[in-house]
PDB file of C-alpha atoms in Angstrom:
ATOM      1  CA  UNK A   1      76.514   7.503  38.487  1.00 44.00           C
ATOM      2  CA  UNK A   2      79.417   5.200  40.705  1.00 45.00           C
ATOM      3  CA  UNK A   3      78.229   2.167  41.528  1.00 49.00           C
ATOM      4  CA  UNK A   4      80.245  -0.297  44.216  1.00 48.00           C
ATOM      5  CA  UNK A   5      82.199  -2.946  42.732  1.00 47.00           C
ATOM      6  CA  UNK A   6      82.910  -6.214  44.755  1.00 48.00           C
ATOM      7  CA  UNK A   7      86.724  -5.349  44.938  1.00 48.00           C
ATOM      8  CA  UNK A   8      86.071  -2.052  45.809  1.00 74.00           C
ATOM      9  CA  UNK A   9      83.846  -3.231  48.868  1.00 81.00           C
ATOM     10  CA  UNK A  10      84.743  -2.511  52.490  1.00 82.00           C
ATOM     11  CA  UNK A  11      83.984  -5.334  54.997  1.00 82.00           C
ATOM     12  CA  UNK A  12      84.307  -5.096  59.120  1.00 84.00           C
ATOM     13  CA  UNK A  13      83.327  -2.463  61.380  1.00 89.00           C
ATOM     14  CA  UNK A  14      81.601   0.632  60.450  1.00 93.00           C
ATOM     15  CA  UNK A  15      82.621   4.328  61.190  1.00 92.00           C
ATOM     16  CA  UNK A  16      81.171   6.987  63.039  1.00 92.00           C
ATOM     17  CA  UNK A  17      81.373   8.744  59.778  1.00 92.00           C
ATOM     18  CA  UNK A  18      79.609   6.376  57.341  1.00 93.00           C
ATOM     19  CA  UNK A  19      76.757   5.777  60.333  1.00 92.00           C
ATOM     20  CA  UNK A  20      76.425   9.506  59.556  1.00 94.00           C
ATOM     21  CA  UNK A  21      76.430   9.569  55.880  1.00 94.00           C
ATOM     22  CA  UNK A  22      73.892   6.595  56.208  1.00 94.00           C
ATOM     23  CA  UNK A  23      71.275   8.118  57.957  1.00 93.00           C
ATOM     24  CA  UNK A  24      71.911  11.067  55.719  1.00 95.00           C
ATOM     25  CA  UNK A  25      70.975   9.044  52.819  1.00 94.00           C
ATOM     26  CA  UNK A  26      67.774   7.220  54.722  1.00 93.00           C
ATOM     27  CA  UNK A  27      66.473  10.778  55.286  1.00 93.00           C
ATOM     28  CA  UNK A  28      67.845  11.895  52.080  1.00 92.00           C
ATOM     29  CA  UNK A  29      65.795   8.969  49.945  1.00 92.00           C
ATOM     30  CA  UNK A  30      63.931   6.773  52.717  1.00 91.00           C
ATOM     31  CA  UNK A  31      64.112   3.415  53.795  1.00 86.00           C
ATOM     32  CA  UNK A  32      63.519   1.641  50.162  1.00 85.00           C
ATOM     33  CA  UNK A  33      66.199   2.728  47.982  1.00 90.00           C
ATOM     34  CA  UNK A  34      69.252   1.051  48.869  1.00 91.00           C
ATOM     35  CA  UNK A  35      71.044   1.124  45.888  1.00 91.00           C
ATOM     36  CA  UNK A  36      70.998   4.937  46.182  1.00 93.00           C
ATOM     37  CA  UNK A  37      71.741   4.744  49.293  1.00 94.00           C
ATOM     38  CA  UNK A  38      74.862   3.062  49.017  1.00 93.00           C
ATOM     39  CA  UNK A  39      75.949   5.116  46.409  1.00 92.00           C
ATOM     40  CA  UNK A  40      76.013   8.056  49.442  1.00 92.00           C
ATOM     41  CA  UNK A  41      78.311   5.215  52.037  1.00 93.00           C
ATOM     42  CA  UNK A  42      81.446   4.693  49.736  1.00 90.00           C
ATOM     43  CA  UNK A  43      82.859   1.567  49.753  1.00 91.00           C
ATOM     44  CA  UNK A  44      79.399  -0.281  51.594  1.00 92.00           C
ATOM     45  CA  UNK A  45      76.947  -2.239  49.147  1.00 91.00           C
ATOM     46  CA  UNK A  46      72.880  -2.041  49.447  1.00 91.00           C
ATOM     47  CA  UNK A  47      72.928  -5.196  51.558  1.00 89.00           C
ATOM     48  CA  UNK A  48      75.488  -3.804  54.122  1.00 90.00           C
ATOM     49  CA  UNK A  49      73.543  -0.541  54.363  1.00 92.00           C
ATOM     50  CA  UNK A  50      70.387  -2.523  54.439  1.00 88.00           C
ATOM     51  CA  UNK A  51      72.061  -4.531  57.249  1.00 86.00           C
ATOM     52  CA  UNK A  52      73.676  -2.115  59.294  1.00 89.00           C
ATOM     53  CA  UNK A  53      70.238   0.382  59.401  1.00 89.00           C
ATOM     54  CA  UNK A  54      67.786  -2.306  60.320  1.00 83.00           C
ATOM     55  CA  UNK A  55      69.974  -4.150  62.884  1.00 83.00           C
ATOM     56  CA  UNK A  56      72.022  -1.397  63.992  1.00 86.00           C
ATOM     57  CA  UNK A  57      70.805   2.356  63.696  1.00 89.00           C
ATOM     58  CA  UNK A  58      67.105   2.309  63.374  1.00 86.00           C
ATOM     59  CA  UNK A  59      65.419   4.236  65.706  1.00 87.00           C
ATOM     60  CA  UNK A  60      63.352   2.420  68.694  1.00 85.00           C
ATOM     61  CA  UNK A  61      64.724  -0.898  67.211  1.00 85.00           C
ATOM     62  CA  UNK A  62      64.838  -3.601  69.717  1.00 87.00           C
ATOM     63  CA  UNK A  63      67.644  -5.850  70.373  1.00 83.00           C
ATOM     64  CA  UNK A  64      68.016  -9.230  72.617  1.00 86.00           C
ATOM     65  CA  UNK A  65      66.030 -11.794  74.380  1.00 92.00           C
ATOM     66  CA  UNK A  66      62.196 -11.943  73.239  1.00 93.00           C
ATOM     67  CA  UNK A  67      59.856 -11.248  75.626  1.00 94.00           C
ATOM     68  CA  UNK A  68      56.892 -13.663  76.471  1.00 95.00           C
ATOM     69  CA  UNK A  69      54.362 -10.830  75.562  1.00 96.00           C
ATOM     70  CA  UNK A  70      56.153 -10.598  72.091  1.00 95.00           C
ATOM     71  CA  UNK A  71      56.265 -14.431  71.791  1.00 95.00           C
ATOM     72  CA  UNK A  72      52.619 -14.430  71.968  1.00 96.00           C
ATOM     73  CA  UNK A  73      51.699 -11.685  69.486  1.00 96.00           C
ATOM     74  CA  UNK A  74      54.288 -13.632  67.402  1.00 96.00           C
ATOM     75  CA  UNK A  75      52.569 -16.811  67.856  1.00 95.00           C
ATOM     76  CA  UNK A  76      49.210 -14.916  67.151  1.00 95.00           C
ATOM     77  CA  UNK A  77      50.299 -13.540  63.837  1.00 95.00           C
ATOM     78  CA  UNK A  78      51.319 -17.354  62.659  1.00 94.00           C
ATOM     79  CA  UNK A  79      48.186 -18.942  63.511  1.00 94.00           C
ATOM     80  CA  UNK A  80      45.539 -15.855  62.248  1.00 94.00           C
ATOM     81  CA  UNK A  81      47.657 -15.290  59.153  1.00 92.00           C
ATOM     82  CA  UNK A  82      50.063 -18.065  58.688  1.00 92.00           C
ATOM     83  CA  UNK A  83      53.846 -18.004  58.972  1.00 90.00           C
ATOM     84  CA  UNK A  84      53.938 -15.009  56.088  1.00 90.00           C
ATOM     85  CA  UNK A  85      54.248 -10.993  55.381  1.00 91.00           C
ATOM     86  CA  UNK A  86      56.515 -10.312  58.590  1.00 91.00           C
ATOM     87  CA  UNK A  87      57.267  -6.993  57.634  1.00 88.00           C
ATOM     88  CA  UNK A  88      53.728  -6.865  58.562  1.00 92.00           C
ATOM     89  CA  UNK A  89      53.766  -8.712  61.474  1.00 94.00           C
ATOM     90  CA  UNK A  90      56.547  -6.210  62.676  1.00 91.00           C
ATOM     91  CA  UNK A  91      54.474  -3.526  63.016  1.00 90.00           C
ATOM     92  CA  UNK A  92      52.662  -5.523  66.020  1.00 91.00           C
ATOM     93  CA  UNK A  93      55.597  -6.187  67.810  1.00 93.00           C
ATOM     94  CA  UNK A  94      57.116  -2.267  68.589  1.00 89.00           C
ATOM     95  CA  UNK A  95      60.631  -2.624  68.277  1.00 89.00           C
ATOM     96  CA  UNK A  96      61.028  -5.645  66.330  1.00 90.00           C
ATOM     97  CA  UNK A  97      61.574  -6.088  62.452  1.00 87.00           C
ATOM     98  CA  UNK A  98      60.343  -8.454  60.077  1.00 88.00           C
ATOM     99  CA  UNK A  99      63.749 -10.474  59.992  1.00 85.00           C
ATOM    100  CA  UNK A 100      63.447 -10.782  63.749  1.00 90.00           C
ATOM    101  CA  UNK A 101      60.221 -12.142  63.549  1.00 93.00           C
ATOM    102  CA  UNK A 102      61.075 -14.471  60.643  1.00 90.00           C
ATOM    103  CA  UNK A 103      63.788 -15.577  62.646  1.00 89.00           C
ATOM    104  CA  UNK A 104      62.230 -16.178  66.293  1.00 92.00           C
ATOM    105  CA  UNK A 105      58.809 -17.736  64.362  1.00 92.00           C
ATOM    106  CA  UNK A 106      61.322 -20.388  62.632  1.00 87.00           C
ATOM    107  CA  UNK A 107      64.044 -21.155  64.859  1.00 87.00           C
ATOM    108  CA  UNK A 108      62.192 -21.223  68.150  1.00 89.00           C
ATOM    109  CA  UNK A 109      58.372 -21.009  67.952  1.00 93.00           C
ATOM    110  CA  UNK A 110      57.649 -23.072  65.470  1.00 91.00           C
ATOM    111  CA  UNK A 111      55.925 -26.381  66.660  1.00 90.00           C
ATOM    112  CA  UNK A 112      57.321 -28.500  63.961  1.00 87.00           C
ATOM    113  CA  UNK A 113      60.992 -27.456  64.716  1.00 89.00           C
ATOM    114  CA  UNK A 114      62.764 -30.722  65.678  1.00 88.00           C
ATOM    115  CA  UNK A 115      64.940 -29.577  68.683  1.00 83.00           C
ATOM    116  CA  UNK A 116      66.173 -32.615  70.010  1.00 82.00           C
ATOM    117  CA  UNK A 117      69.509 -34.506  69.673  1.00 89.00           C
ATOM    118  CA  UNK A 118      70.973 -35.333  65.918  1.00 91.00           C
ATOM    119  CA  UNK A 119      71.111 -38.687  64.985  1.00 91.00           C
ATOM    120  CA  UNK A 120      74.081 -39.805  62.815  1.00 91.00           C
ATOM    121  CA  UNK A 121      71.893 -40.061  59.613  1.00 92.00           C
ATOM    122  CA  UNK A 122      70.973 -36.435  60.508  1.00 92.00           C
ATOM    123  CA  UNK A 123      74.727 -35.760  60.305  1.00 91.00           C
ATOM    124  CA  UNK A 124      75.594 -37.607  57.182  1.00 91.00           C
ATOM    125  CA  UNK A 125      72.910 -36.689  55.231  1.00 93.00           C
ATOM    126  CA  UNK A 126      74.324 -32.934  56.074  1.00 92.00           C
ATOM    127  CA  UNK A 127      77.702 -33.547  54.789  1.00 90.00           C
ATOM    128  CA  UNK A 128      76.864 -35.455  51.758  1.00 90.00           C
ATOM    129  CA  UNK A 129      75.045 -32.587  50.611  1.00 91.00           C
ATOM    130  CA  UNK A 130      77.662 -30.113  51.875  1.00 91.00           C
ATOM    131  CA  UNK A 131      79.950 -31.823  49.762  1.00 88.00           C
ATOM    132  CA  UNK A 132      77.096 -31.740  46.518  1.00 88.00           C
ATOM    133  CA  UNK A 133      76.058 -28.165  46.435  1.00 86.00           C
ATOM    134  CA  UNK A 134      78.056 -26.361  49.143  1.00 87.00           C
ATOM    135  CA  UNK A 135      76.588 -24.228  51.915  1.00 88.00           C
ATOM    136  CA  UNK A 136      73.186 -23.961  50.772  1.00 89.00           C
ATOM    137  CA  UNK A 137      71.026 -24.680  54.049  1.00 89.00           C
ATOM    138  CA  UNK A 138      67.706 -23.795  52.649  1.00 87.00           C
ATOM    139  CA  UNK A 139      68.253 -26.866  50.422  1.00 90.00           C
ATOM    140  CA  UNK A 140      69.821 -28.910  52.757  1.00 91.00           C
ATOM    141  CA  UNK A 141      67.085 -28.003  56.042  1.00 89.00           C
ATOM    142  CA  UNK A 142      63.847 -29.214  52.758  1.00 88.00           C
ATOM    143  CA  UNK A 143      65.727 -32.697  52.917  1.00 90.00           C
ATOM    144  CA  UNK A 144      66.201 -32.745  56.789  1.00 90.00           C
ATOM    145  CA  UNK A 145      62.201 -32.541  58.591  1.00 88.00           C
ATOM    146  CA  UNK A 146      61.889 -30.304  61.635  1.00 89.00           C
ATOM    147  CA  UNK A 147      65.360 -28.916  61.252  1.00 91.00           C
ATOM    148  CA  UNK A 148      65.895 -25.321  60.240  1.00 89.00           C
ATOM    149  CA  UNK A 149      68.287 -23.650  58.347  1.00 87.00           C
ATOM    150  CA  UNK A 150      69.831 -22.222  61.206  1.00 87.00           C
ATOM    151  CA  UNK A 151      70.316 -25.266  63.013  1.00 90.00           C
ATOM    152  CA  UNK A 152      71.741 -27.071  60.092  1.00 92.00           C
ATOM    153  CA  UNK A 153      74.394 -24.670  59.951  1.00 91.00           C
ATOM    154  CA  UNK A 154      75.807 -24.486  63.270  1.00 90.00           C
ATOM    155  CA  UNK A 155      75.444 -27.751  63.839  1.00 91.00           C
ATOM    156  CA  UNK A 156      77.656 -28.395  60.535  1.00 91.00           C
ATOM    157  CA  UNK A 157      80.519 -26.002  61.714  1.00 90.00           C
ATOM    158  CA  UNK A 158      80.140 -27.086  65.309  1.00 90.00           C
ATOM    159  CA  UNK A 159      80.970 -30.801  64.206  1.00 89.00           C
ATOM    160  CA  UNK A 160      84.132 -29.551  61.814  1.00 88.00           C
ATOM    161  CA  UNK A 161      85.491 -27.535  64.969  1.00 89.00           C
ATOM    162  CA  UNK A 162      84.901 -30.464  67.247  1.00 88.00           C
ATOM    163  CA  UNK A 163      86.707 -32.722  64.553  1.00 86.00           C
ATOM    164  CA  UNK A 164      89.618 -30.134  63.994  1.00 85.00           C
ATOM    165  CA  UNK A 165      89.908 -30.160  68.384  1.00 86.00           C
ATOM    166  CA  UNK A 166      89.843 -34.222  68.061  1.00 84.00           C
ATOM    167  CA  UNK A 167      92.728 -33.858  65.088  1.00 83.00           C
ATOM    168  CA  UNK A 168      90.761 -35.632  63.030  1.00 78.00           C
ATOM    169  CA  UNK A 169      90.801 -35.857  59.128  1.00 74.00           C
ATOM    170  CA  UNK A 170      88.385 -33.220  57.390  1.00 71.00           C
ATOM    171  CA  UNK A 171      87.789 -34.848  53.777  1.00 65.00           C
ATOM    172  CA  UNK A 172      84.460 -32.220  53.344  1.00 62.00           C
ATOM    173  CA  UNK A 173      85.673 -29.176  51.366  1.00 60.00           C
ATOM    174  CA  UNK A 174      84.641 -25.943  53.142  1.00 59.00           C
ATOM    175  CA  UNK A 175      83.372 -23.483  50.188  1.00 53.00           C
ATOM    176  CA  UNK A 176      82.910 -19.824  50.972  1.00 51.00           C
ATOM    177  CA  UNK A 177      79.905 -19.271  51.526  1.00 52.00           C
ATOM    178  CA  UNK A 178      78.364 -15.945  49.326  1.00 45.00           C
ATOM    179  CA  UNK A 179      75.540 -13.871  51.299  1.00 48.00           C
ATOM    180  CA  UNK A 180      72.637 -13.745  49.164  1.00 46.00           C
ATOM    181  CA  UNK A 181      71.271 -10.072  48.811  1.00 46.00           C
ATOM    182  CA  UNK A 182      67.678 -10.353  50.008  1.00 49.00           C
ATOM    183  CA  UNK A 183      65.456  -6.892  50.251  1.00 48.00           C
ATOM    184  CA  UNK A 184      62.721  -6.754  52.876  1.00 49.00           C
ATOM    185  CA  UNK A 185      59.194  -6.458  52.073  1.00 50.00           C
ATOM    186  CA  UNK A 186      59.817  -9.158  49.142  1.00 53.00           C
ATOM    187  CA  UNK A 187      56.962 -11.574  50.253  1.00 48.00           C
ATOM    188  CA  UNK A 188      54.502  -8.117  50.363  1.00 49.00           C
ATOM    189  CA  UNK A 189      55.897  -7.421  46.643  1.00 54.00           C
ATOM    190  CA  UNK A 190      55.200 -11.299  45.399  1.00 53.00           C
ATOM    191  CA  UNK A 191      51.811 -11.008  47.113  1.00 48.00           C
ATOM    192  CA  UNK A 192      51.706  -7.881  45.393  1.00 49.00           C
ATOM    193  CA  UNK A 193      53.020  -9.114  41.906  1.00 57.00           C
ATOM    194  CA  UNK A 194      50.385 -12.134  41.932  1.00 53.00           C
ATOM    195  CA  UNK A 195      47.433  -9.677  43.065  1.00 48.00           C
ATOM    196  CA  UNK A 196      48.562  -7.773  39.892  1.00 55.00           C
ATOM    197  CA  UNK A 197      48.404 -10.578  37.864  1.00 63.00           C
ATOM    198  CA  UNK A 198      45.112 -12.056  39.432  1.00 53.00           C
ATOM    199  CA  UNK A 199      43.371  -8.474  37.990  1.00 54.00           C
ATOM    200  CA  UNK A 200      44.903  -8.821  34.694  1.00 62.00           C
ATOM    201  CA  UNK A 201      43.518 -12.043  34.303  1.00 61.00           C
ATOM    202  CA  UNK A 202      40.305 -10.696  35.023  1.00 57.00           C
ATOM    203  CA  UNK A 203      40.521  -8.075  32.743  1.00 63.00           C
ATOM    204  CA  UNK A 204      41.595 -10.454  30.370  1.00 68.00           C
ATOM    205  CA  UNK A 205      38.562 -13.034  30.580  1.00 63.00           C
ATOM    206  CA  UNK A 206      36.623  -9.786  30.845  1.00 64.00           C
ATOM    207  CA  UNK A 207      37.700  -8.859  27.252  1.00 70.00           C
ATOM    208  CA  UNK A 208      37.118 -11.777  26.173  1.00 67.00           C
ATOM    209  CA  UNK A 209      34.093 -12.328  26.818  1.00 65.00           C
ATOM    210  CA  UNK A 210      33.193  -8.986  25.187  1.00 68.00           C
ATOM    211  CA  UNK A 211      35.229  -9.661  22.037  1.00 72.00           C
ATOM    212  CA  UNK A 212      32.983 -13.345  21.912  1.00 67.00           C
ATOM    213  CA  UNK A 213      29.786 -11.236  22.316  1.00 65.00           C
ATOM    214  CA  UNK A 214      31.064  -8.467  19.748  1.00 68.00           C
ATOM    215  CA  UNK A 215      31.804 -11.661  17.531  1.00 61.00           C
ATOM    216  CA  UNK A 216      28.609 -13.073  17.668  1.00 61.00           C
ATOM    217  CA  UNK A 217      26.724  -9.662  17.003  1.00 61.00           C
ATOM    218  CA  UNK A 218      29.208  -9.225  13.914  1.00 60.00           C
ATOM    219  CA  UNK A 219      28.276 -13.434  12.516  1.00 53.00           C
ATOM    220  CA  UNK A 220      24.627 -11.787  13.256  1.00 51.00           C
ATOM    221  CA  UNK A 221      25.034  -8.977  10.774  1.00 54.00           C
ATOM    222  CA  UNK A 222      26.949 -10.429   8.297  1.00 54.00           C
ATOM    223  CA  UNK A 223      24.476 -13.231   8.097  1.00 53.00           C
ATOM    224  CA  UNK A 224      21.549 -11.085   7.186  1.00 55.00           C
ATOM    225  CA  UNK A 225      24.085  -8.962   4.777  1.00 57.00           C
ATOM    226  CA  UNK A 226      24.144 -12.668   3.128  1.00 55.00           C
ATOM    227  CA  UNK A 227      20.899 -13.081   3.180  1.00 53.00           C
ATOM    228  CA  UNK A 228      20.040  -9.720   1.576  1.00 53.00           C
ATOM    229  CA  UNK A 229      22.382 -10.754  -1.279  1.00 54.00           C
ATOM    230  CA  UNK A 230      20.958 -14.129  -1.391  1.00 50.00           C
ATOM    231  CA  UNK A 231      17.402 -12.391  -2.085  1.00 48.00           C
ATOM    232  CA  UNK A 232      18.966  -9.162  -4.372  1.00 51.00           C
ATOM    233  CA  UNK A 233      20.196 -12.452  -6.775  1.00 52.00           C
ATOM    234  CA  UNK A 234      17.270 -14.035  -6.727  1.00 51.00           C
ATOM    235  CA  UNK A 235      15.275 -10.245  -8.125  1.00 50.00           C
ATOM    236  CA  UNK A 236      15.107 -10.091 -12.239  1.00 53.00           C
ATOM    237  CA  UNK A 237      17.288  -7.103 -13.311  1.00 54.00           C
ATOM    238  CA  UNK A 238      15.851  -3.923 -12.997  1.00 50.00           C
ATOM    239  CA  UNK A 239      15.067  -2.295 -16.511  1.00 53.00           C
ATOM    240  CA  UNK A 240      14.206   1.448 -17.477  1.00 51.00           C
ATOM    241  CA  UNK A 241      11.609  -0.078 -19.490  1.00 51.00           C
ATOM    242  CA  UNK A 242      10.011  -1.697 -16.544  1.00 48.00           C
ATOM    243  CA  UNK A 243       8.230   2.124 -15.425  1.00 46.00           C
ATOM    244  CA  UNK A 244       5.946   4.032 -16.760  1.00 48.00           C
TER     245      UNK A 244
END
């Protein structure tokens, strides 16, 4: 079985003919199995065909401004059943996928996103930690209150290009930053991993409890098996004499 290697990856546009080979594959093996999938696009990884399908080529997938209608169902989903299980929350929104909803919810919708202007603590506090651990804006936006991930970002490259037009000095070191390959559905499998583990643990107590009951009936027996040997010792031996 080939498998894609980093240097043999291709990055940039896509062809008409690998759109073809991956919708091929989708029908061939479904929308879950991206590693076989890209095993049919050579040259394109799992998260590139993962990528292209659910922004690009899905069927009745919709694309630009949200309307208010969808804001609302969005806004519904959050407060019934918290900020959570988008892939879910897709299928109430026709059109749009789970990312998209992640995306709108966090960015715009959410109350507690801090929208207004950055204040030059905001800014060093950014590129100090740049500098620390490099581009990782999920870290960076739990240090920063009200400011996403998102926003961190552009407004970290949006300074650097305003610095570069200005000619001044950039000291920061700009490491590459490395996609992360995230699958959907991974909150559903968590929730499902911990619902898993929640019914083993009943099982477990379950057993035991039985194994403390099976215990105590055992201790039961083998105290009146001691007993019984207790009173068999205490008998004078048993002589053929003894009948008649």
């Amino acid at each position: 079985m080939s498998k894609n290697t980093t240097k043999e990856l291709k990055h940039g546009k896509w062809s008409e003919d690998e759109d073809e080979l991956l919708r091929a594959a989708i029908n061939e093996y479904g929308e879950k199995q991206w590693r076989l999938i890209a095993e049919k696009v050579k040259g394109r990884s799992p998260i590139q065909c993962l990528h292209r399908w659910s922004k690009i080529l899905k069927p009745g997938l919709v694309k630009g401004p949200w309307s208010a209608h969808e804001d609302l169902l969005l806004k519904q989903w959050a407060e019934n059943q918290g900020p959570q299980k988008w892939s879910l929350c897709a299928k109430n929104i026709s059109g749009r996928s789970g990312k998209q909803c992640r995306e709108r919810w966090f960015n715009i919708l959410n109350p507690d996103v801090k929208k207004g202007e950055w204040k030059p603590e905001e800014d060093a506090l950014i590129f100090q930690m740049f500098q620390t651990c490099g581009p990782k804006w999920t870290m960076i936006a739990g240090c920063l209150e009200g400011r996403t991930e998102n926003s961190i970002k552009n407004r970290f490259y949006s300074t650097i290009r305003k610095m570069k037009a200005q000619g001044q000095e950039i000291t920061t070191e700009l490491k590459q930053e490395i996609p992360e390959e995230k699958f959907p559905d991974s909150e559903e499998k968590m929730s499902t991993l911990i619902s898993q583990i929640q019914h083993f643990q009943v099982l477990l107590d379950t057993t035991r409890t039985q194994i403390l009951q099976l215990e105590g009936s055992m201790d039961t027996k083998i105290e009146g098996l001691e007993e019984l040997k207790v009173f068999q010792n205490g008998l004078p031996p048993i002589k053929p004499k003894n009948f008649k």
